[in-house]
XYZ file of C-alpha atoms in Angstrom:
335
model
C 101.220 93.185 121.089
C 101.398 93.270 117.304
C 104.755 95.046 117.133
C 106.551 93.587 120.127
C 109.394 91.180 119.620
C 110.442 92.777 116.353
C 113.948 94.208 116.051
C 114.364 97.911 116.726
C 114.758 100.037 113.628
C 117.846 102.092 112.905
C 115.794 105.198 112.178
C 116.133 108.106 114.597
C 112.755 109.811 114.830
C 112.183 113.388 115.916
C 110.911 113.597 119.477
C 107.146 114.261 119.648
C 107.785 117.686 121.179
C 110.094 118.584 118.273
C 107.486 118.127 115.535
C 107.079 121.513 113.859
C 105.066 120.575 110.752
C 102.542 117.904 109.746
C 101.504 116.820 106.270
C 97.724 116.399 106.410
C 96.861 114.141 103.483
C 93.138 114.343 102.835
C 91.405 117.476 104.107
C 87.810 116.429 104.461
C 86.043 116.788 107.791
C 88.588 114.598 109.610
C 91.659 116.155 107.992
C 90.393 119.705 108.469
C 89.614 118.926 112.099
C 93.136 117.564 112.647
C 94.596 120.614 110.922
C 92.693 122.852 113.330
C 94.081 121.005 116.343
C 97.652 121.041 115.018
C 97.469 124.799 114.452
C 96.118 125.278 117.974
C 99.276 123.571 119.265
C 101.568 125.767 117.180
C 102.298 123.134 114.528
C 102.485 124.152 110.871
C 100.140 122.274 108.539
C 101.004 121.334 104.954
C 97.760 119.971 103.523
C 96.890 118.203 100.316
C 93.486 117.285 98.943
C 92.528 117.289 95.249
C 88.898 118.216 95.958
C 87.634 121.493 94.454
C 87.506 124.594 96.673
C 89.505 122.764 99.329
C 91.511 125.826 100.419
C 88.454 127.968 101.118
C 86.600 125.096 102.736
C 89.411 124.165 105.131
C 90.084 127.781 106.085
C 86.377 128.273 106.835
C 86.303 125.067 108.909
C 89.254 126.210 111.000
C 87.819 129.679 111.593
C 84.453 128.218 112.639
C 86.086 125.667 114.955
C 88.511 128.082 116.605
C 86.106 129.580 119.214
C 85.496 126.117 120.715
C 89.232 125.522 121.088
C 89.600 128.970 122.637
C 86.839 128.192 125.134
C 88.544 124.929 126.124
C 91.883 126.694 126.564
C 93.499 124.649 123.783
C 94.000 127.587 121.423
C 95.867 130.538 122.892
C 95.447 133.056 120.064
C 92.371 135.130 119.406
C 92.166 133.986 115.794
C 93.496 130.960 113.950
C 97.086 131.360 112.647
C 96.138 130.662 109.050
C 99.585 131.813 107.948
C 100.805 128.449 109.282
C 98.465 126.607 106.917
C 99.547 125.980 103.343
C 98.609 123.565 100.604
C 100.864 121.301 98.570
C 100.165 120.311 94.976
C 100.564 116.612 95.772
C 100.644 114.169 98.663
C 104.289 113.405 97.927
C 105.240 117.082 98.073
C 103.558 117.477 101.464
C 105.157 114.288 102.807
C 108.613 115.347 101.666
C 108.368 118.749 103.360
C 106.736 117.975 106.717
C 108.150 116.400 109.895
C 105.203 113.995 110.263
C 102.723 112.508 107.781
C 99.068 112.162 108.782
C 96.696 110.378 106.352
C 92.914 110.908 106.186
C 91.750 109.826 102.727
C 88.497 107.946 102.102
C 87.980 104.696 104.000
C 88.817 102.462 101.042
C 91.684 100.000 101.368
C 92.870 100.317 97.772
C 92.906 104.115 97.849
C 94.617 104.311 101.226
C 97.200 101.722 100.181
C 98.009 103.716 97.057
C 98.364 107.016 98.915
C 100.420 105.438 101.703
C 102.737 103.858 99.155
C 103.307 107.267 97.571
C 103.953 109.153 100.796
C 106.109 106.325 102.168
C 108.346 106.646 99.114
C 108.487 110.447 99.406
C 109.072 110.756 103.162
C 112.549 110.066 104.509
C 112.700 106.891 106.668
C 112.978 108.915 109.890
C 109.477 110.383 109.437
C 106.596 108.570 111.083
C 103.377 108.002 109.138
C 100.073 107.877 111.019
C 96.634 107.035 109.671
C 93.191 108.069 110.873
C 91.490 104.951 109.520
C 88.343 104.151 111.462
C 88.494 100.427 110.972
C 90.984 99.054 108.441
C 93.565 96.901 110.273
C 96.995 98.569 110.072
C 98.726 95.390 108.896
C 96.717 95.600 105.667
C 97.706 99.249 105.177
C 101.403 98.970 105.963
C 101.765 96.175 103.410
C 102.071 98.854 100.715
C 104.968 100.632 102.498
C 108.700 100.093 101.990
C 109.182 101.160 105.627
C 106.211 99.528 107.402
C 107.931 99.793 110.780
C 107.214 103.554 110.960
C 103.461 103.223 110.198
C 100.857 103.312 112.983
C 97.144 104.074 113.263
C 96.036 107.002 115.420
C 92.254 106.839 115.125
C 90.325 109.951 116.273
C 86.637 110.547 116.934
C 84.393 113.158 115.357
C 84.979 116.066 115.754
C 88.698 115.324 115.971
C 89.682 118.769 117.253
C 87.392 118.431 120.299
C 86.948 114.769 121.213
C 89.801 113.662 123.511
C 90.036 109.987 122.586
C 92.362 108.439 120.021
C 93.092 104.750 119.514
C 96.727 103.863 118.788
C 96.918 100.590 116.851
C 100.042 98.854 115.557
C 100.313 96.508 112.624
C 102.364 93.328 112.716
C 105.409 95.164 111.333
C 105.101 98.370 113.375
C 108.148 99.003 115.559
C 107.390 99.156 119.312
C 109.127 102.532 119.631
C 106.759 103.961 116.995
C 103.761 102.905 119.075
C 105.190 104.672 122.115
C 106.034 107.689 119.972
C 102.411 107.882 118.825
C 101.189 107.692 122.414
C 103.501 110.531 123.455
C 102.659 112.695 120.446
C 98.933 112.184 121.104
C 99.394 113.401 124.664
C 101.391 116.381 123.401
C 98.370 117.559 121.387
C 95.994 117.045 124.308
C 94.564 113.655 123.396
C 93.654 110.745 125.660
C 95.300 107.829 123.814
C 94.358 104.184 124.188
C 96.904 101.586 123.080
C 95.077 98.612 121.603
C 96.851 95.293 121.990
C 95.287 93.519 119.003
C 93.915 94.413 115.586
C 90.214 94.126 114.772
C 88.001 95.535 112.000
C 86.690 98.816 113.385
C 89.380 98.756 116.110
C 87.623 98.781 119.528
C 85.541 101.899 120.179
C 83.761 101.758 116.830
C 82.826 98.172 117.621
C 81.338 99.238 120.959
C 79.423 101.980 119.162
C 78.317 99.618 116.390
C 76.858 97.143 118.896
C 74.670 99.894 120.345
C 73.771 101.169 116.872
C 72.761 97.647 115.791
C 70.269 97.456 118.664
C 68.978 100.972 117.927
C 68.342 100.115 114.278
C 66.650 96.861 115.249
C 64.381 98.658 117.720
C 63.530 101.180 115.020
C 62.821 98.601 112.295
C 60.764 96.389 114.611
C 58.731 99.320 115.942
C 59.821 98.938 119.562
C 60.090 102.730 119.917
C 60.177 105.877 117.815
C 63.423 107.336 116.536
C 63.210 110.234 118.987
C 62.572 107.939 121.935
C 65.468 105.654 120.962
C 67.813 108.640 120.954
C 66.225 109.954 124.165
C 67.020 106.656 125.903
C 70.702 107.257 125.255
C 70.679 110.996 125.971
C 68.819 110.837 129.275
C 69.365 107.272 130.468
C 72.943 106.394 129.538
C 74.938 109.377 128.323
C 74.947 111.453 131.560
C 76.605 108.585 133.466
C 78.908 107.772 130.564
C 80.262 111.318 130.677
C 81.745 110.378 134.049
C 82.426 106.645 133.827
C 82.478 103.745 131.406
C 80.176 100.743 131.220
C 82.283 98.563 133.527
C 82.439 101.093 136.380
C 78.732 101.861 135.838
C 77.930 98.178 136.307
C 80.212 97.942 139.350
C 78.304 100.769 141.065
C 74.959 99.207 140.125
C 75.830 96.328 142.449
C 75.639 98.541 145.511
C 77.901 97.456 148.392
C 78.469 94.140 146.627
C 79.882 95.860 143.560
C 80.490 93.907 140.375
C 80.256 90.518 142.062
C 76.934 91.500 143.605
C 75.309 92.651 140.372
C 76.552 89.588 138.474
C 75.116 87.270 141.123
C 71.836 89.209 141.207
C 71.259 89.966 137.524
C 73.821 87.956 135.590
C 71.290 85.622 133.950
C 69.116 88.541 132.886
C 72.125 90.421 131.522
C 73.082 87.435 129.356
C 69.605 87.576 127.840
C 69.818 91.363 127.357
C 73.178 91.299 125.590
C 72.101 88.595 123.171
C 71.332 90.504 119.946
C 67.634 90.716 119.183
C 68.590 90.402 115.538
C 71.121 91.345 112.894
C 69.468 94.062 110.798
C 70.659 94.219 107.211
C 70.856 97.526 105.398
C 68.335 96.616 102.739
C 66.792 99.467 100.735
C 63.763 99.356 103.038
C 65.871 99.519 106.211
C 68.000 102.310 104.758
C 64.852 104.286 104.001
C 63.628 103.870 107.588
C 66.980 104.939 109.035
C 67.163 107.990 106.741
C 63.629 108.958 107.771
C 64.626 108.479 111.423
C 67.562 110.853 110.963
C 65.201 113.540 109.665
C 62.893 112.903 112.618
C 65.559 113.264 115.306
C 67.052 116.308 113.525
C 63.623 117.971 113.331
C 64.269 118.607 109.659
C 66.962 121.174 110.430
C 70.162 121.295 108.313
C 73.268 119.442 109.446
C 75.249 122.698 109.665
C 72.968 123.941 112.451
C 73.376 120.702 114.390
C 77.150 120.723 113.974
C 77.339 124.250 115.384
C 75.031 123.296 118.279
C 76.996 120.087 118.908
C 80.383 121.788 119.051
C 79.181 124.624 121.293
C 77.669 122.192 123.774
C 80.486 119.650 123.548
C 82.691 122.330 125.085
C 80.374 122.467 128.112
C 80.220 118.673 128.372
C 84.002 118.309 128.102
C 84.543 120.916 130.800
C 82.163 119.028 133.091
C 83.947 115.783 132.284
C 87.325 117.347 133.084
C 86.045 118.633 136.423
C 84.700 115.195 137.289
C 87.977 113.562 136.289
C 89.961 115.845 138.600
C 87.822 114.897 141.596
C 87.500 111.152 140.885
C 88.809 108.681 143.517
C 92.300 107.457 142.722
C 94.337 104.397 143.574
C 96.882 104.837 146.340
C 99.590 104.431 143.699
C 98.288 105.613 140.298
């Protein structure tokens, strides 16, 4: 693992359960979503984002997201405790005041490195810094920090306040105890954390998603199916099973009594042909135009705000079903 074998730091970090405030640096859709989840767990949020109208926008996001968290039993209050949300005039001010720093600025290495350098200098060495980066390797980000050992990636999935998964990724100079701290803190706020054991552009889950998206775009560009039918293949053919199990367990069950060995013996050669990419579509202007037109087709021309509201309302139902299935799933004799 990228942090193992390094000497333990002398810093004494607050226990995950003792975190009372988080500096949310960058309050776009990801930052606002994190802020909502932190508030639902009784954690004060000190946010900073230089964008115009950020205060009104974040407050509106939280109020709109709160009913979903109430329905899932994550939020215990009738309305969002907006009195626990305040805004700092700078990233350094927020980092100096909060117990934990959580970065969500645009996915640009230079910008993130600059912001992380600033908050690393402002936050005392016993404060952990986490980043939501969706694909920049943490070693590249922590290079700008004077205390790289306390930096770790905790990568969420949209919408961050509802989706359970986070990926915890260490850089080469991340201390092992910081990785474990991030895992424990993620569980404290109701997340299902995965600890990745190596760095990769896009981490892991985005790479799985990108492989599927590559094939979808290729099928669209080559006219194999319409945009709506491509999405329907996932919604009705794959997604219902994937709510309950991942691709490996799905394949294991497809083998019948013979399980994974049976399906590999029976269909292994065909599967090798299927997982060979049909092509590597490039996002040329023509391909971009087709993908943008496809988005309008699958969205029926309706505004994104309507789809976001529909998505969040129905994600609650899906997550409840997933939780029920998880509780009744077969377990190992010693789990």
